[in-house]
């Protein structure tokens, strides 16, 4: 199969629609990472997502819809706080989990009676979802466990020959996957942290819990269970306080003849002498936006990525550190 990368216009949208209608897969940009989409009402199409990614079959998918879509067709028991949150944050990088009405095929939610819904703000994503007019099930458009893609080229690097079409919407500006919020209880609960932080949710909803995975429990938010975001090279992770040891390790690796890179933000980079740096940027939003791009650059140019955590650990950094420790832990 030949994989085409096309800019988003009338022609590529028409092609995308016909692929989706035939039960095929289309990769599309969002403000977080690129998604690998299929018709959520077509069980075989959804199964193709799992097969194409090599994704574990108990790791549910998010259903993506355009901003005019009436989600009460798909879910019910939408609590008042969820309506407030939707008003505050949608379209945007917040996925909300509700009770499913069973319209979407069960493979999407891996048999859970809940359904995760996302309304992306990316203009290209909106155009695609509107044009197709169907709920689109989509995980990130990478091979399972690999670093998530934030450019069309990243998608091609992972899925060349496996899908027909990648809609190119440029580099994703958000960089880490959406916040996943359980909205089935009296109080919203963060299942996966992201750019919409727990504090931001609490400010609108009054309160907000955070879920911590219990061993052996049924998956509620897969990002937690599996090894994830792994670059294809050796990795190490140091906390901010141990940054001097990271530099020492870099020197040891380099002396051994290994191609090493230190991955860190600008503040840490100032303490890294003349070491070769994968620079994540100066503030938390830059760090989130650059993380996956730098991990993928690192696996291309280095034998080992030595990551150093930023000093700041709250807000958006909660989501960043969650990914960083899975990638390099
Ligand atoms: P991915 O897009 O590959 O990062 O994975 C999709 C994410 O959707 C998972 O990490 C889960 O956190 C989330 N998800 C999808 N459906 C559900 C659901 N019904 N309940 C809880 N989380 C879900
Ligand atoms: Mg993923």
mmCIF file of C-alpha atoms and ligand atoms in Angstrom:
data_model
loop_
_atom_site.group_PDB
_atom_site.id
_atom_site.type_symbol
_atom_site.label_atom_id
_atom_site.label_comp_id
_atom_site.label_asym_id
_atom_site.label_seq_id
_atom_site.Cartn_x
_atom_site.Cartn_y
_atom_site.Cartn_z
ATOM 1 C CA UNK A 1 0.000 0.000 0.000
ATOM 2 C CA UNK A 2 1.302 3.447 -0.899
ATOM 3 C CA UNK A 3 1.036 6.010 1.886
ATOM 4 C CA UNK A 4 0.312 9.555 0.746
ATOM 5 C CA UNK A 5 0.884 12.728 2.752
ATOM 6 C CA UNK A 6 -1.504 15.452 1.587
ATOM 7 C CA UNK A 7 -2.226 18.981 2.737
ATOM 8 C CA UNK A 8 -5.808 19.451 3.910
ATOM 9 C CA UNK A 9 -8.012 20.696 1.076
ATOM 10 C CA UNK A 10 -11.208 19.722 -0.754
ATOM 11 C CA UNK A 11 -9.460 16.908 -2.673
ATOM 12 C CA UNK A 12 -7.685 15.288 0.269
ATOM 13 C CA UNK A 13 -10.834 15.570 2.416
ATOM 14 C CA UNK A 14 -12.829 13.818 -0.282
ATOM 15 C CA UNK A 15 -10.219 11.053 -0.379
ATOM 16 C CA UNK A 16 -10.224 10.842 3.434
ATOM 17 C CA UNK A 17 -13.994 10.500 3.466
ATOM 18 C CA UNK A 18 -13.986 7.670 0.936
ATOM 19 C CA UNK A 19 -11.256 5.802 2.846
ATOM 20 C CA UNK A 20 -13.180 6.148 6.122
ATOM 21 C CA UNK A 21 -16.438 5.068 4.468
ATOM 22 C CA UNK A 22 -14.705 1.973 3.077
ATOM 23 C CA UNK A 23 -13.546 0.996 6.569
ATOM 24 C CA UNK A 24 -9.967 2.243 6.148
ATOM 25 C CA UNK A 25 -7.701 4.375 8.308
ATOM 26 C CA UNK A 26 -6.722 8.036 7.947
ATOM 27 C CA UNK A 27 -4.066 9.794 10.043
ATOM 28 C CA UNK A 28 -5.006 13.362 10.914
ATOM 29 C CA UNK A 29 -3.489 16.243 12.894
ATOM 30 C CA UNK A 30 -4.823 17.535 16.203
ATOM 31 C CA UNK A 31 -3.527 20.201 18.584
ATOM 32 C CA UNK A 32 -1.981 17.448 20.756
ATOM 33 C CA UNK A 33 -0.565 14.619 18.571
ATOM 34 C CA UNK A 34 -1.510 13.017 15.240
ATOM 35 C CA UNK A 35 -4.422 10.558 15.440
ATOM 36 C CA UNK A 36 -5.071 7.343 13.519
ATOM 37 C CA UNK A 37 -8.776 7.506 12.716
ATOM 38 C CA UNK A 38 -11.461 5.011 11.723
ATOM 39 C CA UNK A 39 -15.257 5.040 11.605
ATOM 40 C CA UNK A 40 -16.255 4.375 15.236
ATOM 41 C CA UNK A 41 -19.481 2.719 14.049
ATOM 42 C CA UNK A 42 -17.624 0.075 12.009
ATOM 43 C CA UNK A 43 -16.251 -2.752 14.138
ATOM 44 C CA UNK A 44 -13.860 -4.075 11.472
ATOM 45 C CA UNK A 45 -12.448 -0.599 10.867
ATOM 46 C CA UNK A 46 -11.824 -0.132 14.587
ATOM 47 C CA UNK A 47 -10.134 -3.542 14.804
ATOM 48 C CA UNK A 48 -7.870 -2.444 11.963
ATOM 49 C CA UNK A 49 -6.559 0.371 14.199
ATOM 50 C CA UNK A 50 -5.445 -2.175 16.810
ATOM 51 C CA UNK A 51 -3.875 -4.441 14.170
ATOM 52 C CA UNK A 52 -2.070 -1.589 12.408
ATOM 53 C CA UNK A 53 -0.563 -0.176 15.603
ATOM 54 C CA UNK A 54 0.027 -3.495 17.333
ATOM 55 C CA UNK A 55 -2.025 -2.029 20.166
ATOM 56 C CA UNK A 56 -3.087 -4.200 23.138
ATOM 57 C CA UNK A 57 -6.774 -5.044 22.790
ATOM 58 C CA UNK A 58 -7.694 -3.838 26.300
ATOM 59 C CA UNK A 59 -6.537 -0.257 25.659
ATOM 60 C CA UNK A 60 -9.616 1.789 24.670
ATOM 61 C CA UNK A 61 -9.772 4.495 22.008
ATOM 62 C CA UNK A 62 -11.071 8.045 22.072
ATOM 63 C CA UNK A 63 -13.955 9.045 19.812
ATOM 64 C CA UNK A 64 -13.366 12.362 18.042
ATOM 65 C CA UNK A 65 -16.208 14.585 16.854
ATOM 66 C CA UNK A 66 -16.505 18.062 15.333
ATOM 67 C CA UNK A 67 -17.681 20.952 17.475
ATOM 68 C CA UNK A 68 -21.241 20.953 16.114
ATOM 69 C CA UNK A 69 -21.776 17.242 16.825
ATOM 70 C CA UNK A 70 -24.507 16.355 19.321
ATOM 71 C CA UNK A 71 -22.725 13.979 21.706
ATOM 72 C CA UNK A 72 -26.006 12.949 23.360
ATOM 73 C CA UNK A 73 -26.350 10.627 20.359
ATOM 74 C CA UNK A 74 -23.433 8.650 21.789
ATOM 75 C CA UNK A 75 -23.507 9.112 25.572
ATOM 76 C CA UNK A 76 -25.937 9.898 28.376
ATOM 77 C CA UNK A 77 -25.989 11.055 32.030
ATOM 78 C CA UNK A 78 -23.904 14.129 31.243
ATOM 79 C CA UNK A 79 -23.446 15.873 34.617
ATOM 80 C CA UNK A 80 -23.810 19.637 35.100
ATOM 81 C CA UNK A 81 -20.113 20.087 35.844
ATOM 82 C CA UNK A 82 -19.258 18.442 32.502
ATOM 83 C CA UNK A 83 -21.380 21.000 30.670
ATOM 84 C CA UNK A 84 -19.449 23.786 32.406
ATOM 85 C CA UNK A 85 -16.130 22.125 31.527
ATOM 86 C CA UNK A 86 -17.150 21.674 27.910
ATOM 87 C CA UNK A 87 -18.041 25.341 27.750
ATOM 88 C CA UNK A 88 -14.705 26.354 29.269
ATOM 89 C CA UNK A 89 -12.317 24.010 27.442
ATOM 90 C CA UNK A 90 -13.890 22.642 24.239
ATOM 91 C CA UNK A 91 -12.910 22.458 21.504
ATOM 92 C CA UNK A 92 -9.530 21.696 23.036
ATOM 93 C CA UNK A 93 -7.172 19.100 24.530
ATOM 94 C CA UNK A 94 -9.651 17.661 27.040
ATOM 95 C CA UNK A 95 -11.172 14.183 26.585
ATOM 96 C CA UNK A 96 -14.262 13.475 28.658
ATOM 97 C CA UNK A 97 -15.441 9.981 29.619
ATOM 98 C CA UNK A 98 -19.199 9.388 29.891
ATOM 99 C CA UNK A 99 -21.615 6.468 30.060
ATOM 100 C CA UNK A 100 -21.907 5.023 26.567
ATOM 101 C CA UNK A 101 -25.291 4.594 24.918
ATOM 102 C CA UNK A 102 -23.874 1.619 23.042
ATOM 103 C CA UNK A 103 -24.161 3.249 19.616
ATOM 104 C CA UNK A 104 -20.416 3.159 18.995
ATOM 105 C CA UNK A 105 -19.109 -0.381 18.468
ATOM 106 C CA UNK A 106 -17.883 -2.047 21.683
ATOM 107 C CA UNK A 107 -14.314 -2.553 20.406
ATOM 108 C CA UNK A 108 -13.738 1.201 20.784
ATOM 109 C CA UNK A 109 -14.106 1.001 24.573
ATOM 110 C CA UNK A 110 -12.761 -2.555 24.897
ATOM 111 C CA UNK A 111 -16.010 -3.665 26.496
ATOM 112 C CA UNK A 112 -16.151 -0.862 29.088
ATOM 113 C CA UNK A 113 -19.617 0.705 29.400
ATOM 114 C CA UNK A 114 -18.051 4.143 29.103
ATOM 115 C CA UNK A 115 -17.000 6.174 26.070
ATOM 116 C CA UNK A 116 -14.250 8.784 25.829
ATOM 117 C CA UNK A 117 -15.105 11.794 23.665
ATOM 118 C CA UNK A 118 -12.831 14.508 22.365
ATOM 119 C CA UNK A 119 -13.511 17.657 20.354
ATOM 120 C CA UNK A 120 -10.122 18.784 19.019
ATOM 121 C CA UNK A 121 -9.527 22.476 18.371
ATOM 122 C CA UNK A 122 -7.058 21.980 15.482
ATOM 123 C CA UNK A 123 -8.558 23.546 12.369
ATOM 124 C CA UNK A 124 -7.520 20.625 10.157
ATOM 125 C CA UNK A 125 -9.014 18.112 12.589
ATOM 126 C CA UNK A 126 -12.278 20.058 12.641
ATOM 127 C CA UNK A 127 -12.398 20.131 8.834
ATOM 128 C CA UNK A 128 -11.750 16.385 8.610
ATOM 129 C CA UNK A 129 -14.347 15.479 11.268
ATOM 130 C CA UNK A 130 -16.958 17.801 9.787
ATOM 131 C CA UNK A 131 -16.354 16.560 6.249
ATOM 132 C CA UNK A 132 -16.585 12.898 7.207
ATOM 133 C CA UNK A 133 -19.544 13.554 9.492
ATOM 134 C CA UNK A 134 -18.983 10.397 11.538
ATOM 135 C CA UNK A 135 -17.634 9.791 15.033
ATOM 136 C CA UNK A 136 -13.979 8.891 14.497
ATOM 137 C CA UNK A 137 -12.226 6.486 16.862
ATOM 138 C CA UNK A 138 -8.552 7.355 17.120
ATOM 139 C CA UNK A 139 -5.469 6.664 19.228
ATOM 140 C CA UNK A 140 -2.149 8.327 18.501
ATOM 141 C CA UNK A 141 -0.846 7.472 15.011
ATOM 142 C CA UNK A 142 2.318 5.641 16.068
ATOM 143 C CA UNK A 143 3.356 2.018 16.366
ATOM 144 C CA UNK A 144 2.221 0.903 19.826
ATOM 145 C CA UNK A 145 4.627 1.875 22.646
ATOM 146 C CA UNK A 146 6.703 4.161 20.401
ATOM 147 C CA UNK A 147 6.903 7.936 20.889
ATOM 148 C CA UNK A 148 3.694 9.690 19.764
ATOM 149 C CA UNK A 149 3.859 11.579 16.429
ATOM 150 C CA UNK A 150 3.662 15.364 16.271
ATOM 151 C CA UNK A 151 4.372 15.763 12.529
ATOM 152 C CA UNK A 152 3.114 14.009 9.391
ATOM 153 C CA UNK A 153 6.676 12.747 8.845
ATOM 154 C CA UNK A 154 6.636 11.066 12.285
ATOM 155 C CA UNK A 155 3.463 9.223 11.265
ATOM 156 C CA UNK A 156 5.091 8.154 7.996
ATOM 157 C CA UNK A 157 8.199 6.951 9.859
ATOM 158 C CA UNK A 158 5.975 4.558 11.857
ATOM 159 C CA UNK A 159 3.181 3.605 9.462
ATOM 160 C CA UNK A 160 4.594 3.866 5.920
ATOM 161 C CA UNK A 161 2.914 1.263 3.713
ATOM 162 C CA UNK A 162 0.307 0.434 6.375
ATOM 163 C CA UNK A 163 -2.189 3.260 5.778
ATOM 164 C CA UNK A 164 -3.344 5.075 2.648
ATOM 165 C CA UNK A 165 -3.471 8.671 3.807
ATOM 166 C CA UNK A 166 -1.868 11.093 6.234
ATOM 167 C CA UNK A 167 -3.525 14.515 6.340
ATOM 168 C CA UNK A 168 -0.745 17.036 6.946
ATOM 169 C CA UNK A 169 -1.649 19.859 9.323
ATOM 170 C CA UNK A 170 1.882 20.894 10.295
ATOM 171 C CA UNK A 171 3.530 20.377 13.654
ATOM 172 C CA UNK A 172 1.179 19.859 16.603
ATOM 173 C CA UNK A 173 1.402 22.821 18.961
ATOM 174 C CA UNK A 174 0.312 21.084 22.191
ATOM 175 C CA UNK A 175 2.681 18.166 22.025
ATOM 176 C CA UNK A 176 1.356 15.774 24.679
ATOM 177 C CA UNK A 177 -1.880 13.786 24.517
ATOM 178 C CA UNK A 178 -5.149 15.210 25.794
ATOM 179 C CA UNK A 179 -6.130 15.251 29.436
ATOM 180 C CA UNK A 180 -8.544 12.333 30.007
ATOM 181 C CA UNK A 181 -11.236 13.168 32.538
ATOM 182 C CA UNK A 182 -13.733 10.687 33.970
ATOM 183 C CA UNK A 183 -17.111 12.452 34.044
ATOM 184 C CA UNK A 184 -19.207 9.505 35.234
ATOM 185 C CA UNK A 185 -19.002 10.357 38.948
ATOM 186 C CA UNK A 186 -20.142 13.187 41.213
ATOM 187 C CA UNK A 187 -16.709 14.777 40.930
ATOM 188 C CA UNK A 188 -14.564 14.791 37.758
ATOM 189 C CA UNK A 189 -11.423 12.681 37.960
ATOM 190 C CA UNK A 190 -8.215 13.015 35.920
ATOM 191 C CA UNK A 191 -7.309 9.632 34.409
ATOM 192 C CA UNK A 192 -4.453 10.951 32.289
ATOM 193 C CA UNK A 193 -2.872 14.368 32.809
ATOM 194 C CA UNK A 194 -2.340 16.792 29.962
ATOM 195 C CA UNK A 195 -2.483 20.440 29.001
ATOM 196 C CA UNK A 196 -5.797 21.024 30.770
ATOM 197 C CA UNK A 197 -4.532 20.613 34.322
ATOM 198 C CA UNK A 198 -6.304 19.347 37.420
ATOM 199 C CA UNK A 199 -6.301 22.895 38.842
ATOM 200 C CA UNK A 200 -7.902 24.271 35.672
ATOM 201 C CA UNK A 201 -10.666 21.655 35.916
ATOM 202 C CA UNK A 202 -11.179 22.301 39.644
ATOM 203 C CA UNK A 203 -11.527 26.032 39.037
ATOM 204 C CA UNK A 204 -14.497 25.413 36.740
ATOM 205 C CA UNK A 205 -16.034 22.296 38.316
ATOM 206 C CA UNK A 206 -15.446 23.212 41.968
ATOM 207 C CA UNK A 207 -13.328 20.131 42.639
ATOM 208 C CA UNK A 208 -11.349 17.526 40.758
ATOM 209 C CA UNK A 209 -9.881 14.163 41.777
ATOM 210 C CA UNK A 210 -6.912 12.394 40.308
ATOM 211 C CA UNK A 211 -6.889 8.680 39.628
ATOM 212 C CA UNK A 212 -3.977 6.490 40.685
ATOM 213 C CA UNK A 213 -3.703 3.081 39.108
ATOM 214 C CA UNK A 214 -4.096 0.106 41.425
ATOM 215 C CA UNK A 215 -2.154 -3.020 40.406
ATOM 216 C CA UNK A 216 -4.264 -5.656 38.584
ATOM 217 C CA UNK A 217 -7.244 -3.355 38.216
ATOM 218 C CA UNK A 218 -9.134 -3.174 34.937
ATOM 219 C CA UNK A 219 -7.699 -0.487 32.690
ATOM 220 C CA UNK A 220 -9.505 2.823 32.953
ATOM 221 C CA UNK A 221 -6.940 4.900 31.174
ATOM 222 C CA UNK A 222 -4.427 2.883 29.199
ATOM 223 C CA UNK A 223 -1.633 5.428 29.096
ATOM 224 C CA UNK A 224 -1.038 4.288 32.671
ATOM 225 C CA UNK A 225 -0.744 0.575 32.228
ATOM 226 C CA UNK A 226 1.576 0.010 29.324
ATOM 227 C CA UNK A 227 5.145 0.925 28.595
ATOM 228 C CA UNK A 228 4.713 3.974 26.449
ATOM 229 C CA UNK A 229 6.439 6.682 24.499
ATOM 230 C CA UNK A 230 9.659 4.669 24.131
ATOM 231 C CA UNK A 231 12.428 6.021 21.885
ATOM 232 C CA UNK A 232 14.484 3.404 20.036
ATOM 233 C CA UNK A 233 17.740 4.053 21.851
ATOM 234 C CA UNK A 234 19.056 3.751 25.393
ATOM 235 C CA UNK A 235 17.720 6.275 27.888
ATOM 236 C CA UNK A 236 18.381 7.551 31.403
ATOM 237 C CA UNK A 237 16.406 10.018 33.509
ATOM 238 C CA UNK A 238 17.785 12.262 36.259
ATOM 239 C CA UNK A 239 15.768 14.586 38.456
ATOM 240 C CA UNK A 240 16.636 18.281 38.562
ATOM 241 C CA UNK A 241 18.651 17.993 41.781
ATOM 242 C CA UNK A 242 20.901 15.345 40.198
ATOM 243 C CA UNK A 243 21.661 17.262 36.997
ATOM 244 C CA UNK A 244 25.401 17.319 37.748
ATOM 245 C CA UNK A 245 25.372 13.504 37.681
ATOM 246 C CA UNK A 246 23.645 13.602 34.305
ATOM 247 C CA UNK A 247 26.541 15.643 32.961
ATOM 248 C CA UNK A 248 29.009 13.175 34.493
ATOM 249 C CA UNK A 249 27.168 10.292 32.814
ATOM 250 C CA UNK A 250 27.220 12.167 29.503
ATOM 251 C CA UNK A 251 30.998 12.488 29.742
ATOM 252 C CA UNK A 252 31.401 8.774 30.560
ATOM 253 C CA UNK A 253 29.233 7.770 27.569
ATOM 254 C CA UNK A 254 31.041 10.143 25.241
ATOM 255 C CA UNK A 255 34.443 8.867 26.398
ATOM 256 C CA UNK A 256 33.241 5.336 25.592
ATOM 257 C CA UNK A 257 32.576 6.509 22.033
ATOM 258 C CA UNK A 258 28.795 6.543 22.381
ATOM 259 C CA UNK A 259 26.764 9.297 20.736
ATOM 260 C CA UNK A 260 25.065 10.866 23.736
ATOM 261 C CA UNK A 261 22.612 13.754 24.053
ATOM 262 C CA UNK A 262 21.298 15.493 27.140
ATOM 263 C CA UNK A 263 17.582 16.267 26.860
ATOM 264 C CA UNK A 264 16.541 19.147 29.125
ATOM 265 C CA UNK A 265 14.960 22.590 29.286
ATOM 266 C CA UNK A 266 16.873 25.837 28.852
ATOM 267 C CA UNK A 267 17.425 26.364 32.558
ATOM 268 C CA UNK A 268 19.139 22.976 32.955
ATOM 269 C CA UNK A 269 21.032 23.414 29.673
ATOM 270 C CA UNK A 270 22.931 26.353 31.201
ATOM 271 C CA UNK A 271 24.553 23.925 33.675
ATOM 272 C CA UNK A 272 25.550 21.375 31.022
ATOM 273 C CA UNK A 273 28.806 23.006 29.860
ATOM 274 C CA UNK A 274 29.379 22.191 26.168
ATOM 275 C CA UNK A 275 27.406 18.911 26.111
ATOM 276 C CA UNK A 276 25.231 18.268 23.051
ATOM 277 C CA UNK A 277 21.674 19.169 24.023
ATOM 278 C CA UNK A 278 18.186 18.221 22.882
ATOM 279 C CA UNK A 279 16.686 21.514 24.028
ATOM 280 C CA UNK A 280 13.063 21.297 25.173
ATOM 281 C CA UNK A 281 12.668 25.077 25.466
ATOM 282 C CA UNK A 282 12.173 27.721 28.090
ATOM 283 C CA UNK A 283 8.725 27.202 29.633
ATOM 284 C CA UNK A 284 6.310 24.370 30.424
ATOM 285 C CA UNK A 285 4.263 24.755 27.239
ATOM 286 C CA UNK A 286 7.392 24.690 25.089
ATOM 287 C CA UNK A 287 8.638 21.608 26.930
ATOM 288 C CA UNK A 288 5.314 19.814 26.298
ATOM 289 C CA UNK A 289 5.281 20.881 22.644
ATOM 290 C CA UNK A 290 8.879 19.765 21.993
ATOM 291 C CA UNK A 291 9.049 16.562 24.057
ATOM 292 C CA UNK A 292 8.088 13.957 21.419
ATOM 293 C CA UNK A 293 9.886 15.752 18.606
ATOM 294 C CA UNK A 294 13.107 15.766 20.647
ATOM 295 C CA UNK A 295 12.706 12.111 21.685
ATOM 296 C CA UNK A 296 12.353 11.173 18.010
ATOM 297 C CA UNK A 297 15.310 13.375 17.068
ATOM 298 C CA UNK A 298 17.286 11.751 19.880
ATOM 299 C CA UNK A 299 16.667 8.203 18.683
ATOM 300 C CA UNK A 300 17.856 9.240 15.203
ATOM 301 C CA UNK A 301 21.082 10.963 16.197
ATOM 302 C CA UNK A 302 22.111 9.328 19.478
ATOM 303 C CA UNK A 303 22.854 5.979 21.106
ATOM 304 C CA UNK A 304 21.678 7.283 24.465
ATOM 305 C CA UNK A 305 19.349 10.067 25.610
ATOM 306 C CA UNK A 306 20.186 11.347 29.083
ATOM 307 C CA UNK A 307 17.098 13.257 30.196
ATOM 308 C CA UNK A 308 17.031 15.751 33.055
ATOM 309 C CA UNK A 309 13.690 16.747 34.574
ATOM 310 C CA UNK A 310 12.838 20.451 34.794
ATOM 311 C CA UNK A 311 12.828 22.109 38.225
ATOM 312 C CA UNK A 312 9.138 22.967 37.973
ATOM 313 C CA UNK A 313 6.939 19.931 38.593
ATOM 314 C CA UNK A 314 3.346 21.225 38.818
ATOM 315 C CA UNK A 315 0.702 22.248 36.269
ATOM 316 C CA UNK A 316 1.419 21.068 32.724
ATOM 317 C CA UNK A 317 4.669 19.496 34.003
ATOM 318 C CA UNK A 318 2.616 16.771 35.721
ATOM 319 C CA UNK A 319 1.645 15.486 32.274
ATOM 320 C CA UNK A 320 5.132 16.051 30.867
ATOM 321 C CA UNK A 321 6.814 14.155 33.723
ATOM 322 C CA UNK A 322 4.312 11.304 33.353
ATOM 323 C CA UNK A 323 5.434 10.867 29.718
ATOM 324 C CA UNK A 324 9.100 11.545 30.369
ATOM 325 C CA UNK A 325 9.340 8.936 33.112
ATOM 326 C CA UNK A 326 7.639 6.341 30.883
ATOM 327 C CA UNK A 327 9.901 7.216 27.960
ATOM 328 C CA UNK A 328 13.169 7.346 29.892
ATOM 329 C CA UNK A 329 12.415 5.816 33.291
HETATM 330 P P1 LIG B 1 -3.898 7.126 22.886
HETATM 331 O O1 LIG B 1 -4.702 8.059 22.069
HETATM 332 O O2 LIG B 1 -3.204 6.073 22.109
HETATM 333 O O3 LIG B 1 -2.903 7.838 23.733
HETATM 334 O O4 LIG B 1 -4.875 6.366 23.856
HETATM 335 C C1 LIG B 1 -6.200 6.744 24.089
HETATM 336 C C2 LIG B 1 -6.464 7.096 25.523
HETATM 337 O O5 LIG B 1 -7.862 7.188 25.699
HETATM 338 C C3 LIG B 1 -6.058 6.127 26.550
HETATM 339 O O6 LIG B 1 -4.808 6.432 27.072
HETATM 340 C C4 LIG B 1 -7.110 6.294 27.661
HETATM 341 O O7 LIG B 1 -6.606 7.126 28.654
HETATM 342 C C5 LIG B 1 -8.246 6.981 27.038
HETATM 343 N N1 LIG B 1 -9.573 6.318 27.052
HETATM 344 C C6 LIG B 1 -10.266 5.957 25.962
HETATM 345 N N2 LIG B 1 -11.465 5.433 26.294
HETATM 346 C C7 LIG B 1 -11.549 5.447 27.616
HETATM 347 C C8 LIG B 1 -12.564 5.043 28.542
HETATM 348 N N3 LIG B 1 -13.731 4.536 28.150
HETATM 349 N N4 LIG B 1 -12.298 5.194 29.838
HETATM 350 C C9 LIG B 1 -11.120 5.729 30.226
HETATM 351 N N5 LIG B 1 -10.147 6.147 29.412
HETATM 352 C C10 LIG B 1 -10.340 6.010 28.108
HETATM 353 MG MG1 LIG B 2 -0.860 6.699 22.205
#
